[in-house]
Amino acid sequence: MAESDWDTVTVLKKKGSAAQSKSKQAILTAQRKGEAVETSKKWAAGQNKQHVVTKNTAKLDRETEELSHQRVPLEVGKVIQLGRQNKGLTQKDLATKINEKPQIIAEYESGKAIPNNQVMGKIERAIGLKLRGKDIGLPLDSDPKKK
C-alpha cells in the first residue's frame, strides 16, 4: 500500500438541475453570456384543463332524443315460440340445436334481444319459419314470388 501512486483528481462543476435551468434568472444569465436559449410556451402546462366544457359537450347536453338499440319485435318472439312448440322443443333444446345459450332464446322470445342476423338465421333453420322480412311466420320453403 505504501507504493500506491496518488493521482490528482479534477472535479468538474456539476450542471444545474432542470429546475435551475428553467428559472428566469438562469435564462437571463445564459442570454447575457450569449448562449443560445430556446424557449417555448406549452399550452395549458401545469393546469388541470381536462374538464373544460367544449361546444360539442354543450350540444350533447342539449340533446333531448333518447337513443337506444333496436330490439327484436314481439311478433318475432311469438313466431319463435310457436315454431319451437310445434317442433316439440324447449328453449334449452332449441338453444342446444343452434349452439347458443338458452338465455339467448328467452331474450328473443320476450323481445328483449338486439337482433343478430346470424342467430336469427340459425333459429329460422331450426324451426323452419321465416323471422325476417315481410313474410314473418311463413315456412322457409314457401316463396310468394314463385306463385
Short mmCIF file of C-alpha atoms in Angstrom, two decimals:
data_model
loop_
_atom_site.label_atom_id
_atom_site.label_comp_id
_atom_site.label_asym_id
_atom_site.label_seq_id
_atom_site.Cartn_x
_atom_site.Cartn_y
_atom_site.Cartn_z
CA MET A 1 0.00 0.00 0.00
CA ALA A 2 2.85 2.33 0.60
CA GLU A 3 3.75 2.12 -3.03
CA SER A 4 0.35 3.33 -4.28
CA ASP A 5 0.54 6.28 -6.59
CA TRP A 6 -1.82 9.11 -5.85
CA ASP A 7 -3.07 10.95 -8.90
CA THR A 8 -4.59 14.34 -8.86
CA VAL A 9 -8.30 14.25 -9.39
CA THR A 10 -10.14 17.09 -11.09
CA VAL A 11 -13.76 17.58 -10.06
CA LEU A 12 -15.82 19.27 -12.70
CA LYS A 13 -18.61 21.57 -11.69
CA LYS A 14 -21.99 19.88 -11.97
CA LYS A 15 -24.51 21.35 -14.31
CA GLY A 16 -27.51 22.90 -12.69
CA SER A 17 -30.70 20.91 -12.24
CA ALA A 18 -33.58 21.18 -14.68
CA ALA A 19 -35.44 23.48 -12.33
CA GLN A 20 -32.48 25.86 -12.17
CA SER A 21 -32.03 25.94 -15.92
CA LYS A 22 -35.70 26.83 -16.36
CA SER A 23 -35.74 29.70 -13.92
CA LYS A 24 -35.88 33.24 -15.27
CA GLN A 25 -32.58 34.10 -13.68
CA ALA A 26 -30.82 31.17 -15.38
CA ILE A 27 -32.33 32.12 -18.75
CA LEU A 28 -31.26 35.76 -18.37
CA THR A 29 -27.75 34.72 -17.33
CA ALA A 30 -27.42 32.44 -20.35
CA GLN A 31 -28.68 35.21 -22.66
CA ARG A 32 -26.13 37.67 -21.20
CA LYS A 33 -23.33 35.18 -21.87
CA GLY A 34 -24.53 34.93 -25.47
CA GLU A 35 -25.55 31.29 -25.27
CA ALA A 36 -28.35 30.00 -27.44
CA VAL A 37 -31.56 29.81 -25.45
CA GLU A 38 -34.68 28.19 -26.77
CA THR A 39 -37.97 28.87 -25.03
CA SER A 40 -41.39 27.56 -25.89
CA LYS A 41 -44.72 28.05 -24.18
CA LYS A 42 -46.56 24.84 -23.51
CA TRP A 43 -50.32 25.11 -23.85
CA ALA A 44 -52.13 24.63 -20.53
CA ALA A 45 -48.94 23.37 -18.90
CA GLY A 46 -49.37 22.60 -15.24
CA GLN A 47 -53.07 23.25 -15.26
CA ASN A 48 -55.98 20.88 -14.94
CA LYS A 49 -57.68 21.52 -18.28
CA GLN A 50 -59.28 18.11 -18.75
CA HIS A 51 -62.71 19.25 -17.59
CA VAL A 52 -63.24 22.16 -19.96
CA VAL A 53 -66.70 22.42 -21.48
CA THR A 54 -66.44 22.48 -25.25
CA LYS A 55 -69.06 23.29 -27.86
CA ASN A 56 -69.68 19.60 -28.58
CA THR A 57 -70.23 18.81 -24.91
CA ALA A 58 -72.79 21.59 -24.62
CA LYS A 59 -74.51 20.36 -27.79
CA LEU A 60 -74.72 16.84 -26.36
CA ASP A 61 -76.17 18.19 -23.13
CA ARG A 62 -78.93 19.97 -25.06
CA GLU A 63 -79.75 16.78 -26.99
CA THR A 64 -83.19 15.55 -25.93
CA GLU A 65 -83.57 12.50 -28.15
CA GLU A 66 -83.38 9.20 -26.29
CA LEU A 67 -81.11 6.83 -28.16
CA SER A 68 -81.42 3.08 -27.73
CA HIS A 69 -80.73 -0.11 -29.65
CA GLN A 70 -83.44 -1.64 -31.78
CA ARG A 71 -84.95 -4.73 -30.16
CA VAL A 72 -86.50 -7.83 -31.70
CA PRO A 73 -90.22 -7.17 -32.31
CA LEU A 74 -92.58 -9.09 -30.02
CA GLU A 75 -94.23 -10.55 -33.13
CA VAL A 76 -90.95 -12.30 -33.99
CA GLY A 77 -90.70 -13.60 -30.43
CA LYS A 78 -94.18 -15.11 -30.69
CA VAL A 79 -93.29 -16.77 -34.02
CA ILE A 80 -90.16 -18.28 -32.46
CA GLN A 81 -92.18 -19.53 -29.50
CA LEU A 82 -94.90 -21.09 -31.68
CA GLY A 83 -92.40 -22.65 -34.08
CA ARG A 84 -90.43 -24.10 -31.19
CA GLN A 85 -93.56 -25.54 -29.55
CA ASN A 86 -94.78 -27.01 -32.88
CA LYS A 87 -91.46 -28.88 -33.17
CA GLY A 88 -91.82 -30.05 -29.53
CA LEU A 89 -88.65 -28.24 -28.40
CA THR A 90 -87.97 -26.45 -25.14
CA GLN A 91 -85.94 -23.24 -25.09
CA LYS A 92 -82.95 -25.27 -23.91
CA ASP A 93 -83.40 -27.84 -26.72
CA LEU A 94 -83.59 -25.11 -29.37
CA ALA A 95 -80.56 -23.34 -27.90
CA THR A 96 -78.56 -26.59 -27.95
CA LYS A 97 -79.64 -27.26 -31.53
CA ILE A 98 -78.35 -23.87 -32.74
CA ASN A 99 -75.29 -23.78 -30.44
CA GLU A 100 -76.43 -20.79 -28.41
CA LYS A 101 -77.25 -20.28 -24.72
CA PRO A 102 -80.86 -20.83 -23.54
CA GLN A 103 -80.82 -17.23 -22.31
CA ILE A 104 -80.49 -16.05 -25.94
CA ILE A 105 -83.68 -17.89 -26.92
CA ALA A 106 -85.51 -16.47 -23.89
CA GLU A 107 -84.41 -12.93 -24.83
CA TYR A 108 -85.55 -13.36 -28.46
CA GLU A 109 -88.94 -14.74 -27.40
CA SER A 110 -89.52 -11.93 -24.89
CA GLY A 111 -88.47 -9.22 -27.37
CA LYS A 112 -85.51 -8.05 -25.26
CA ALA A 113 -82.72 -9.20 -27.59
CA ILE A 114 -80.84 -6.96 -30.01
CA PRO A 115 -81.35 -8.59 -33.43
CA ASN A 116 -78.39 -10.54 -34.78
CA ASN A 117 -78.81 -11.87 -38.34
CA GLN A 118 -76.58 -14.85 -37.66
CA VAL A 119 -78.64 -16.00 -34.66
CA MET A 120 -81.90 -15.22 -36.48
CA GLY A 121 -80.77 -17.38 -39.42
CA LYS A 122 -79.96 -20.29 -37.10
CA ILE A 123 -83.36 -20.05 -35.40
CA GLU A 124 -85.13 -19.82 -38.79
CA ARG A 125 -83.47 -23.03 -39.99
CA ALA A 126 -84.15 -24.83 -36.69
CA ILE A 127 -87.88 -24.01 -36.50
CA GLY A 128 -88.49 -23.82 -40.25
CA LEU A 129 -90.17 -20.40 -40.17
CA LYS A 130 -89.12 -17.02 -41.55
CA LEU A 131 -88.31 -14.40 -38.93
CA ARG A 132 -87.04 -11.57 -41.15
CA GLY A 133 -88.55 -9.51 -43.93
CA LYS A 134 -92.22 -9.19 -44.89
CA ASP A 135 -93.01 -12.92 -44.66
CA ILE A 136 -92.60 -13.33 -40.89
CA GLY A 137 -94.13 -16.59 -39.72
CA LEU A 138 -94.30 -18.32 -43.12
CA PRO A 139 -92.47 -21.61 -43.71
CA LEU A 140 -88.96 -21.23 -45.11
CA ASP A 141 -89.65 -23.17 -48.31
CA SER A 142 -92.70 -21.09 -49.32
CA ASP A 143 -91.71 -18.22 -51.57
CA PRO A 144 -94.60 -15.92 -52.62
CA LYS A 145 -92.65 -14.79 -55.74
CA LYS A 146 -92.72 -18.30 -57.20
CA LYS A 147 -96.55 -18.42 -57.32
#
